[in-house]
Short mmCIF file of C-alpha atoms and ligand atoms in Angstrom, two decimals:
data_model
loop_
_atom_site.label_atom_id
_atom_site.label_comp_id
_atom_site.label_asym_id
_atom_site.label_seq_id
_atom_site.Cartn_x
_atom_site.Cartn_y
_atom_site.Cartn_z
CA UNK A 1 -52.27 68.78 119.13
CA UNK A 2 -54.67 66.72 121.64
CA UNK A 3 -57.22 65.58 119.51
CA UNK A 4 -59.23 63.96 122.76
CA UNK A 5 -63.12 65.43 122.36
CA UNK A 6 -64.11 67.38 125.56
CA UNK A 7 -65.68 64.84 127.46
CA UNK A 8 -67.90 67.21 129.64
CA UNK A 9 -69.87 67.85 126.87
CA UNK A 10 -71.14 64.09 126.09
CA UNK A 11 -72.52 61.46 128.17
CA UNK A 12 -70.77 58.52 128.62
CA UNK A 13 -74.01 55.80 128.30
CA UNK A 14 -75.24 57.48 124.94
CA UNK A 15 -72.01 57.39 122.81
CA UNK A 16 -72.59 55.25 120.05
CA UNK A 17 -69.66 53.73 117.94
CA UNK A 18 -70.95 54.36 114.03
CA UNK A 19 -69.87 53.32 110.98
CA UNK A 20 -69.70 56.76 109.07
CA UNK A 21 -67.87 56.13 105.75
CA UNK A 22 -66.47 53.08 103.81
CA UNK A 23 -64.07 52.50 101.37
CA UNK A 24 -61.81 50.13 99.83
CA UNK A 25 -58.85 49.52 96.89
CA UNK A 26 -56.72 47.40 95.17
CA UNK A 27 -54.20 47.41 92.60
CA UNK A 28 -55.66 47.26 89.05
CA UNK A 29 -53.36 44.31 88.03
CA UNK A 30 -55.68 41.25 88.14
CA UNK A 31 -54.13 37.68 87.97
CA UNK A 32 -56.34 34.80 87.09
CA UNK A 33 -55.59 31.58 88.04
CA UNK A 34 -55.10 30.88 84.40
CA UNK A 35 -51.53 33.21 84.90
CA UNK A 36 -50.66 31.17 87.81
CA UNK A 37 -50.38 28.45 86.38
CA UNK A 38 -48.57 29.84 83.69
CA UNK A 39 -45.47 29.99 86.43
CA UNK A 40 -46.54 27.23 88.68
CA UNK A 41 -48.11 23.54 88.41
CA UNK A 42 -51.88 24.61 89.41
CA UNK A 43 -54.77 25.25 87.54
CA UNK A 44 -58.18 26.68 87.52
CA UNK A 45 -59.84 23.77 88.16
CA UNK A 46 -58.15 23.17 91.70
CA UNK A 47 -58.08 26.93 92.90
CA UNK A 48 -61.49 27.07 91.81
CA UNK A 49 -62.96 23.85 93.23
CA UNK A 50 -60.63 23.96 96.83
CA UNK A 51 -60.90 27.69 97.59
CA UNK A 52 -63.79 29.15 95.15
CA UNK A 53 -60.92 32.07 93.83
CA UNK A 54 -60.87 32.83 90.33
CA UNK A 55 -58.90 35.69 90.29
CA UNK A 56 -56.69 38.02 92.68
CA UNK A 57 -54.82 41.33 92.34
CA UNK A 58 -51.38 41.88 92.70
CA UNK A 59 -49.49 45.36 92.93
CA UNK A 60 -47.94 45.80 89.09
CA UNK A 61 -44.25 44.27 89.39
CA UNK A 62 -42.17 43.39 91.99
CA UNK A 63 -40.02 46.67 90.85
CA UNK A 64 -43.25 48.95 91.96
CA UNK A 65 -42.34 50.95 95.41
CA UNK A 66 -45.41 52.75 94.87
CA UNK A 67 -48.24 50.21 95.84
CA UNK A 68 -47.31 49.44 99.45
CA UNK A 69 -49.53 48.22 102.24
CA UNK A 70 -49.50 52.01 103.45
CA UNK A 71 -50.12 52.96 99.75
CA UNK A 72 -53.14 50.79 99.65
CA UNK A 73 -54.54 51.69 102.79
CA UNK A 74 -54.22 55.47 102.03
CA UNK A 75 -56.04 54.92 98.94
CA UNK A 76 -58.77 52.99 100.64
CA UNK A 77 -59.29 55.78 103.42
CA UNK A 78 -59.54 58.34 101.13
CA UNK A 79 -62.57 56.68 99.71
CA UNK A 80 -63.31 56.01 103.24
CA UNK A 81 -63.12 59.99 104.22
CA UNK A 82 -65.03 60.77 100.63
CA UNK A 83 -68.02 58.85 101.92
CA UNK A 84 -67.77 59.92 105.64
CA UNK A 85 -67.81 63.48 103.87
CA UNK A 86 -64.88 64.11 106.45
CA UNK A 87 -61.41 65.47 106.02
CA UNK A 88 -58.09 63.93 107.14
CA UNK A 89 -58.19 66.85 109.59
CA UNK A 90 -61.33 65.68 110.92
CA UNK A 91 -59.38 61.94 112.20
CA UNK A 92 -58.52 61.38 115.68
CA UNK A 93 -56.72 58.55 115.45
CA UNK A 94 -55.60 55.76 113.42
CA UNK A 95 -55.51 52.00 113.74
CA UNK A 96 -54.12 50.28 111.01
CA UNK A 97 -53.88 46.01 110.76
CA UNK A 98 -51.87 44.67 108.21
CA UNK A 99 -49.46 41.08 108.37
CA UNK A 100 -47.56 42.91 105.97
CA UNK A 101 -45.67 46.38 106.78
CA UNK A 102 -43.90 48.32 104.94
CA UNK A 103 -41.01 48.51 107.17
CA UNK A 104 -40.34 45.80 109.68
CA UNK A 105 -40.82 48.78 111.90
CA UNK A 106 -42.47 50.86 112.17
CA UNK A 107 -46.08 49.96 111.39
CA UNK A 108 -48.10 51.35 108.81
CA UNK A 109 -49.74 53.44 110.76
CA UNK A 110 -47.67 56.40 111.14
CA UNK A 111 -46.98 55.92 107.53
CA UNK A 112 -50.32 56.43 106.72
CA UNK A 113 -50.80 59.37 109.40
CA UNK A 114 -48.41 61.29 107.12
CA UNK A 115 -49.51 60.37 103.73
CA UNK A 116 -52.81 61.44 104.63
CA UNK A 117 -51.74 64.89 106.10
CA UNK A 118 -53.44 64.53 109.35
CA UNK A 119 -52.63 66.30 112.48
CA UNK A 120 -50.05 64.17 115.31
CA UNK A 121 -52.50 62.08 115.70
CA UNK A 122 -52.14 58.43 117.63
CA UNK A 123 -51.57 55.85 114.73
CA UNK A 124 -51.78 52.23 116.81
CA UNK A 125 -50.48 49.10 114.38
CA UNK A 126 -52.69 45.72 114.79
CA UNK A 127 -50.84 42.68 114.10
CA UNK A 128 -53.58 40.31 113.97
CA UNK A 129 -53.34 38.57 110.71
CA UNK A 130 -56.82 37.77 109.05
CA UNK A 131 -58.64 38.80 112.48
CA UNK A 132 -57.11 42.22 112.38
CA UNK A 133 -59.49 44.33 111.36
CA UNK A 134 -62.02 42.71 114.02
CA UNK A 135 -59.24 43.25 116.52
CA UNK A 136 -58.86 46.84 114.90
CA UNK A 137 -62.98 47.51 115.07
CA UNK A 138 -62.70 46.64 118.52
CA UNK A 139 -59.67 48.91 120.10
CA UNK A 140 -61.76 51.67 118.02
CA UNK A 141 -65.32 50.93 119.29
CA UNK A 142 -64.05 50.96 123.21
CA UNK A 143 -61.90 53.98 122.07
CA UNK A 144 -65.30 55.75 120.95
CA UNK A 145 -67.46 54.49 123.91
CA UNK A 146 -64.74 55.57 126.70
CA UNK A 147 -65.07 58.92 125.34
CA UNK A 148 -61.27 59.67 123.66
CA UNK A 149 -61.89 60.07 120.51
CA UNK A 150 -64.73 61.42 118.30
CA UNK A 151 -63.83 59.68 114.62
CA UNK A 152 -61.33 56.84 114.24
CA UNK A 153 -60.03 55.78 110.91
CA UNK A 154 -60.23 51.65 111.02
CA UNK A 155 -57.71 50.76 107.99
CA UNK A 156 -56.53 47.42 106.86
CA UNK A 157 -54.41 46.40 104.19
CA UNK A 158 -52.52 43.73 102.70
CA UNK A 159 -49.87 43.30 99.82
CA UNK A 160 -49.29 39.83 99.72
CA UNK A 161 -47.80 39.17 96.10
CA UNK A 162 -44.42 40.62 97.37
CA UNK A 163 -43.78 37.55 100.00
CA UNK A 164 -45.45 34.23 98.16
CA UNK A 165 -43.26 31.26 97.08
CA UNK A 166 -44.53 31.30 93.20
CA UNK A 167 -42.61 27.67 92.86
CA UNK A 168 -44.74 24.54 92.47
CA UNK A 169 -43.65 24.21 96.28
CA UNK A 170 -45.92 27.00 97.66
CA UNK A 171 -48.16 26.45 95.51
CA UNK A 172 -50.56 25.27 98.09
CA UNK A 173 -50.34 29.10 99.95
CA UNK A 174 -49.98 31.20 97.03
CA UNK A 175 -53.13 30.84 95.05
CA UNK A 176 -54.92 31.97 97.74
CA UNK A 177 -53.25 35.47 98.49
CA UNK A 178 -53.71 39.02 97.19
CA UNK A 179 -53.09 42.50 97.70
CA UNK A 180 -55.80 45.10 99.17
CA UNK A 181 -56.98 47.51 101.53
CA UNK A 182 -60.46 48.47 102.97
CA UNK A 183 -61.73 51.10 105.72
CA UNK A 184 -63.89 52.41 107.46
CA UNK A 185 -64.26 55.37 109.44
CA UNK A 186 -65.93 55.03 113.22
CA UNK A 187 -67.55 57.77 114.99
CA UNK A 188 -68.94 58.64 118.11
CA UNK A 189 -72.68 59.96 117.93
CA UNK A 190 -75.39 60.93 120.56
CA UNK A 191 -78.17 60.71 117.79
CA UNK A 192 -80.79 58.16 119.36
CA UNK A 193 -81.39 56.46 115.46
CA UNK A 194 -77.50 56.23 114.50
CA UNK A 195 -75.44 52.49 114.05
CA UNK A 196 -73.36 50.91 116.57
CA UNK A 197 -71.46 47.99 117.85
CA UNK A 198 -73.40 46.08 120.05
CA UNK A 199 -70.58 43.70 120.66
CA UNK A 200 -67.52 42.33 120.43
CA UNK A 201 -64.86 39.54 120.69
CA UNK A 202 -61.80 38.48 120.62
CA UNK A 203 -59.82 35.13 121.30
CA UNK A 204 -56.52 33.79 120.54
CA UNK A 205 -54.53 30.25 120.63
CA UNK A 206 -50.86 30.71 120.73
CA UNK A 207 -49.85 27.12 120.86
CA UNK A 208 -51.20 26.97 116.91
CA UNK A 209 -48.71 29.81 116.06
CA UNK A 210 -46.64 27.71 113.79
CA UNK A 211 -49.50 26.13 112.00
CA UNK A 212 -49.82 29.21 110.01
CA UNK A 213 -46.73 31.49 110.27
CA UNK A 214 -43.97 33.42 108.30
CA UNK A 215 -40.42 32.76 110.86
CA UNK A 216 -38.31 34.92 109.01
CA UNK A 217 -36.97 37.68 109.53
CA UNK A 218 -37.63 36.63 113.18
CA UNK A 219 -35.81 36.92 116.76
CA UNK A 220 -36.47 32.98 117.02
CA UNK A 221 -35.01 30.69 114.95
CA UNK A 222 -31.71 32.98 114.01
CA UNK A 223 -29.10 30.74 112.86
CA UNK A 224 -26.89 33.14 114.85
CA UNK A 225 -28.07 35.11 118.21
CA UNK A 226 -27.74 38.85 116.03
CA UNK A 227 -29.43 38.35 112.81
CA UNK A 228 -33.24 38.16 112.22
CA UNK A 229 -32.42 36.60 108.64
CA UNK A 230 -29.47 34.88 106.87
CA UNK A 231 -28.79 34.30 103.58
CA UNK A 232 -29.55 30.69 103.86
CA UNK A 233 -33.28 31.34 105.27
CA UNK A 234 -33.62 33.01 101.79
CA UNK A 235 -32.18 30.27 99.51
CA UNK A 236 -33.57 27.49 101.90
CA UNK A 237 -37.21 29.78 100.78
CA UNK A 238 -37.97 29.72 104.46
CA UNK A 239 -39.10 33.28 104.05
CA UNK A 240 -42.25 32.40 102.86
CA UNK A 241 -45.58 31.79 105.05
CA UNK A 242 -45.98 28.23 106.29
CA UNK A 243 -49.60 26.93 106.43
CA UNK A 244 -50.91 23.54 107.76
CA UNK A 245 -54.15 24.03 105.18
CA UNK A 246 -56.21 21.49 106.63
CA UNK A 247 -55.40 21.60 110.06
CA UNK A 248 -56.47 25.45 109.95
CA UNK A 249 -59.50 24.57 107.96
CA UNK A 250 -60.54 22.50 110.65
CA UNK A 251 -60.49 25.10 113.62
CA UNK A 252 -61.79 27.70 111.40
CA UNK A 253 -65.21 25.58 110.55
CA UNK A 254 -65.63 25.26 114.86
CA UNK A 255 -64.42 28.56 116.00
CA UNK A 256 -66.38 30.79 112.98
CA UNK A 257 -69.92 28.97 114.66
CA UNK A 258 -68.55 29.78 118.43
CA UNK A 259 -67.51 33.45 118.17
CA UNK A 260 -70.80 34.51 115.73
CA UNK A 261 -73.54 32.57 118.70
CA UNK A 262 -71.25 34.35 121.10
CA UNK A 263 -71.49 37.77 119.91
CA UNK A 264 -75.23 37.33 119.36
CA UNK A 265 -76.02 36.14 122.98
CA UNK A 266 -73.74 38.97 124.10
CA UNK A 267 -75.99 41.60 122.30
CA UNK A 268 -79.33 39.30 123.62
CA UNK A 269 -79.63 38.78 119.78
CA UNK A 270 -80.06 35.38 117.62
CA UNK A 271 -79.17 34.50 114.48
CA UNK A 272 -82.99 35.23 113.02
CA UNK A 273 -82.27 38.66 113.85
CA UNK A 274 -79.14 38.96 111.73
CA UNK A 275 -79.61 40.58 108.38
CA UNK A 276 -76.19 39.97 106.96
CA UNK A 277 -72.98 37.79 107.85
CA UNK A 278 -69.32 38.69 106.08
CA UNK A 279 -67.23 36.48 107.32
CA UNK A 280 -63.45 37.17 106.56
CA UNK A 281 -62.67 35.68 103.00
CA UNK A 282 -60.20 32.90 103.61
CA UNK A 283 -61.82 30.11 101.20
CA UNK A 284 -65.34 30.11 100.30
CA UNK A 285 -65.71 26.43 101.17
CA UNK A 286 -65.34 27.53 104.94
CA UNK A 287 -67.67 30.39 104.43
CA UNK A 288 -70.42 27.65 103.28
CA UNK A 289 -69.88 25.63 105.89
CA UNK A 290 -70.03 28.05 108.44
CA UNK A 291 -73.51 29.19 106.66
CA UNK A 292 -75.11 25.63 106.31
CA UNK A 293 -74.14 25.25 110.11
CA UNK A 294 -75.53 28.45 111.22
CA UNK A 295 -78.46 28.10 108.83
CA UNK A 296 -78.28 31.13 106.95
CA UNK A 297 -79.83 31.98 103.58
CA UNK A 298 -77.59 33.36 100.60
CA UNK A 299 -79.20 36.39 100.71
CA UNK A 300 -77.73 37.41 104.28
CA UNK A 301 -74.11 36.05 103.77
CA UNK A 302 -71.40 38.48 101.78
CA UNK A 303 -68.60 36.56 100.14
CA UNK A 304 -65.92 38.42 97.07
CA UNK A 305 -63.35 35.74 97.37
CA UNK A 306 -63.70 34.64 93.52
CA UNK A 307 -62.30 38.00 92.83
CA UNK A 308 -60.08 38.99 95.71
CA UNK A 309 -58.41 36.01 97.28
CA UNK A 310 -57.89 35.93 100.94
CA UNK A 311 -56.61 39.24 101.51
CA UNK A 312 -55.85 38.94 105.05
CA UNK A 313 -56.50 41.78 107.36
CA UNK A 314 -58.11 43.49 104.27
CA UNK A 315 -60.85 40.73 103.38
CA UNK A 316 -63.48 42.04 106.13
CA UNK A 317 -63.03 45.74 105.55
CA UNK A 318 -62.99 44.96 101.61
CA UNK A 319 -65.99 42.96 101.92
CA UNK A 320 -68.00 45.29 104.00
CA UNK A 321 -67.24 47.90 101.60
CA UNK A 322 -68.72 46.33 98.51
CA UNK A 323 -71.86 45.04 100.23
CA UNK A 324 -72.54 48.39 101.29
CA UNK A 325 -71.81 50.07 98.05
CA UNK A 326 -74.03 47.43 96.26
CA UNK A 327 -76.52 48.28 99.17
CA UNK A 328 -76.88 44.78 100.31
CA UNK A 329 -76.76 46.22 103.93
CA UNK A 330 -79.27 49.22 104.73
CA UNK A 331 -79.75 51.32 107.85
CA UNK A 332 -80.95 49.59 110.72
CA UNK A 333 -79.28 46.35 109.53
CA UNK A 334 -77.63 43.76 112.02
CA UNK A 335 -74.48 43.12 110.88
CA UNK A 336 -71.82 40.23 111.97
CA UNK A 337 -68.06 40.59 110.88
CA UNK A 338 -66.11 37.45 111.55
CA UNK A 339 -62.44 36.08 111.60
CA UNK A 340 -60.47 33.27 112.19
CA UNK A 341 -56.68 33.12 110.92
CA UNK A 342 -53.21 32.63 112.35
CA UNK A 343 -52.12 32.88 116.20
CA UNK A 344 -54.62 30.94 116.27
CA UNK A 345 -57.02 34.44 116.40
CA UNK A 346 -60.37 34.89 115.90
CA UNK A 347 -63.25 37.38 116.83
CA UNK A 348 -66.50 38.89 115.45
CA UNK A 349 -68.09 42.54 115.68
CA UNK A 350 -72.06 42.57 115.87
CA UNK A 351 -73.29 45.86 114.58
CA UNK A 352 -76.34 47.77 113.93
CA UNK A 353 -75.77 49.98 110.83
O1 UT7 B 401 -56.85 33.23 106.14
C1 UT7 B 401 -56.06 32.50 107.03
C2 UT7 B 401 -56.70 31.23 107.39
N1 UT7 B 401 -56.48 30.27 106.34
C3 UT7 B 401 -57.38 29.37 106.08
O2 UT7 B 401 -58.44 29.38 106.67
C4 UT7 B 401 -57.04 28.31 105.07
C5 UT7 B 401 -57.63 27.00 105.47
N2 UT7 B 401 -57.25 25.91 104.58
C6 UT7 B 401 -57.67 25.83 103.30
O3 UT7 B 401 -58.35 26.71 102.81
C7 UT7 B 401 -57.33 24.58 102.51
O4 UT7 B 401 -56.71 23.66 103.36
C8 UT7 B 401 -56.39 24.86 101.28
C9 UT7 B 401 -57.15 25.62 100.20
C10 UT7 B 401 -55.20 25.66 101.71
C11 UT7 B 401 -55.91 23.55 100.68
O5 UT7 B 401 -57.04 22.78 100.30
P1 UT7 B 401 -57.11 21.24 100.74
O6 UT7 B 401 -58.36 20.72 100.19
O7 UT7 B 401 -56.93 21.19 102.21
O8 UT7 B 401 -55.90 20.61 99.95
P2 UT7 B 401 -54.60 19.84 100.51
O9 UT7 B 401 -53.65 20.80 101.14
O10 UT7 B 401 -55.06 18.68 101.32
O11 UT7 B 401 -53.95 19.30 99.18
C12 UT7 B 401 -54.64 18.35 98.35
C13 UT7 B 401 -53.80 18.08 97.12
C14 UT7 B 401 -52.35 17.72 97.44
O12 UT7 B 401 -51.94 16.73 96.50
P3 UT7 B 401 -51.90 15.18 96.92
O13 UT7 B 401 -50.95 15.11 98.09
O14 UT7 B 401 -53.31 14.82 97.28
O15 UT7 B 401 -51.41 14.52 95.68
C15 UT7 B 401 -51.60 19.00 97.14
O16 UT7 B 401 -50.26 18.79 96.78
O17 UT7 B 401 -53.75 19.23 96.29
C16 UT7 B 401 -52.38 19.54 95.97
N3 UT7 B 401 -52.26 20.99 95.83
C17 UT7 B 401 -52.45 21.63 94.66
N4 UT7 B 401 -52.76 21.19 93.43
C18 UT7 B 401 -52.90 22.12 92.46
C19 UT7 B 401 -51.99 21.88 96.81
N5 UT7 B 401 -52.00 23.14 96.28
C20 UT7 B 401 -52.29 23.00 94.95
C21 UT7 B 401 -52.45 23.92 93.90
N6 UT7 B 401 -52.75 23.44 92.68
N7 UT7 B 401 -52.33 25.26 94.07
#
């Protein structure tokens, strides 16, 4: 079924991309820092102090096929549709970001396409890493203002706990992790007082790829030239994500400042006129930073690490779910999303709610 909107009917100049429901979730089983260090030499005092986390959730067991990143983000757009007061009938299309898929391939997004019920819709995966769901926003906003679809559901999801070294050894990455999903739904409207995205962008630095990174299973450094992953990858625990911490703290403090002044001056906005920042949750030390630079009052920045973790692709979407169920962001309200994370990738979205 061609779920394109007839575009004779609307004119191009007055679409408006709008954010028309919200919704997020995450497995109930919290883990404090208190039960890491219970299997790993850390403690609250570190986590806390380093990365501002005091608490994460992780799906229930390792042994629990249920909670997968499709799981999660079918969860979260059902809260999504709930608020939109839409159906899954009512979706276009789907873009889904996630670093972690069910399947090696394919993507989550046909996964979620069917657990939802919707019709053959397009389901496009984002692999973005922690700016996905900026990258995501984006494809769906010029999507929405080129006319091809009417409502987009913007998903993205994370379960982490399933791929962490829990030895002292990745200690230093797995602390910071957990599982999630949040979404949003974004649709097209003619109505002169809706939302939209005023701007966007997006950047990337490939030659940083292997400053944050998971190699296997990979096409690149196969021990032999036909297998993505060998039993000695696995015992040699090179299956789990590689992060120069510092090094990617360091880029993140410079490029969060660059892409939110650039997305202002692109919407001939400055950073008075922003009512609220969420900047991707990666550690709240970088989140304070990037606030002191940009001079920004508590009251207009949205941070949930102490309870989530850096949940990757989900963090924004998460984030922007809670601040608008606790109605920290009201109609009318500039908003700025922000990412930074491995590639090197980063972006923001400016909207008006
Ligand atoms: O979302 C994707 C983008 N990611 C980021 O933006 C992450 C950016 N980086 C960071 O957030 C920080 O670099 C980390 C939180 C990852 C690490 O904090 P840090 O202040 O840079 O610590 P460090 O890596 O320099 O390690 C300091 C010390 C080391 O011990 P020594 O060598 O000083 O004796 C580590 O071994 O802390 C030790 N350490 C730990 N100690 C207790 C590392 N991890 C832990 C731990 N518990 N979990």
């Amino acid at each position: 079924m061609n779920k394109m909107i007839n575009l004779s009917k609307v004119t191009k100049h007055m679409i408006k991309s709008t954010i028309k429901g919200y919704g997020h979730y995450v497995p109930e089983n919290v883990v404090t820092n208190d039960d890491l260090s219970a299997v790993m030499n850390t403690n609250d005092e570190w986590i806390t102090e380093r990365t501002g986390i005091r608490e994460r959730h992780h799906r229930k067991n390792r042994n629990d096929a249920e909670e997968t990143t499709a799981y999660l983000g079918f969860r979260a757009a059902e809260n999504a549709l709930k608020n939109a007061n839409l159906t899954a009938k009512d979706i276009d299309y789907i873009v889904f970001a996630t670093l972690s898929p069910d399947y090696y391939f394919p993507g989550c997004g046909v996964l979620l396409q069917e657990m939802l019920g919707c019709d053959t819709i397009g389901a496009l995966d984002v692999r973005n890493q922690c700016s996905g769901f900026v990258y995501a926003m984006s494809v769906a906003n010029a999507f929405i203002k080129s006319n091809m679809y009417k409502n987009i559901l913007v998903v993205g999801a994370e379960v982490h706990s399933f791929g962490l070294d829990f030895s002292d050894e990745g200690r230093g990455v797995s602390v910071i992790f957990g599982d999630g999903a949040g979404a949003v739904i974004l649709s097209a409207s003619e109505d002169g007082d809706s939302g939209d995205i005023l701007a966007v962008n997006m950047h990337s630095e490939g030659k940083y790829a292997e400053e944050l990174c998971v190699q296997f299973p990979g096409t690149k450094f196969g021990w032999s030239d036909r297998m993505r992953l060998e039993p000695e990858q696995v015992t040699n625990r090179e299956i789990y994500p590689i992060m120069n911490g510092n090094f990617v703290f360091k880029h993140a403090v410079t490029r969060f400042p660059e892409t939110i002044q650039e997305v202002l001056s692109a919407a001939g906005k400055t950073i008075e006129d922003l009512d609220m920042f969420i900047p991707h949750q990666a550690n709240l030390r970088i989140a304070q930073f990037v606030q002191q630079k940009m001079g920004l009052p508590d009251e207009k920045v949205f941070n949930n690490i102490q309870k989530y973790g850096n949940t990757t692709a989900a963090s924004i979407p998460i984030a922007l779910s809670e601040a608008l169920q606790q109605e920290k962001i009201k109609r009318g309200d500039l908003v700025c999303l922000s990412a930074f994370g491995s590639g090197f990738t980063w972006g923001s979205v400016l909207f008006q709610y």
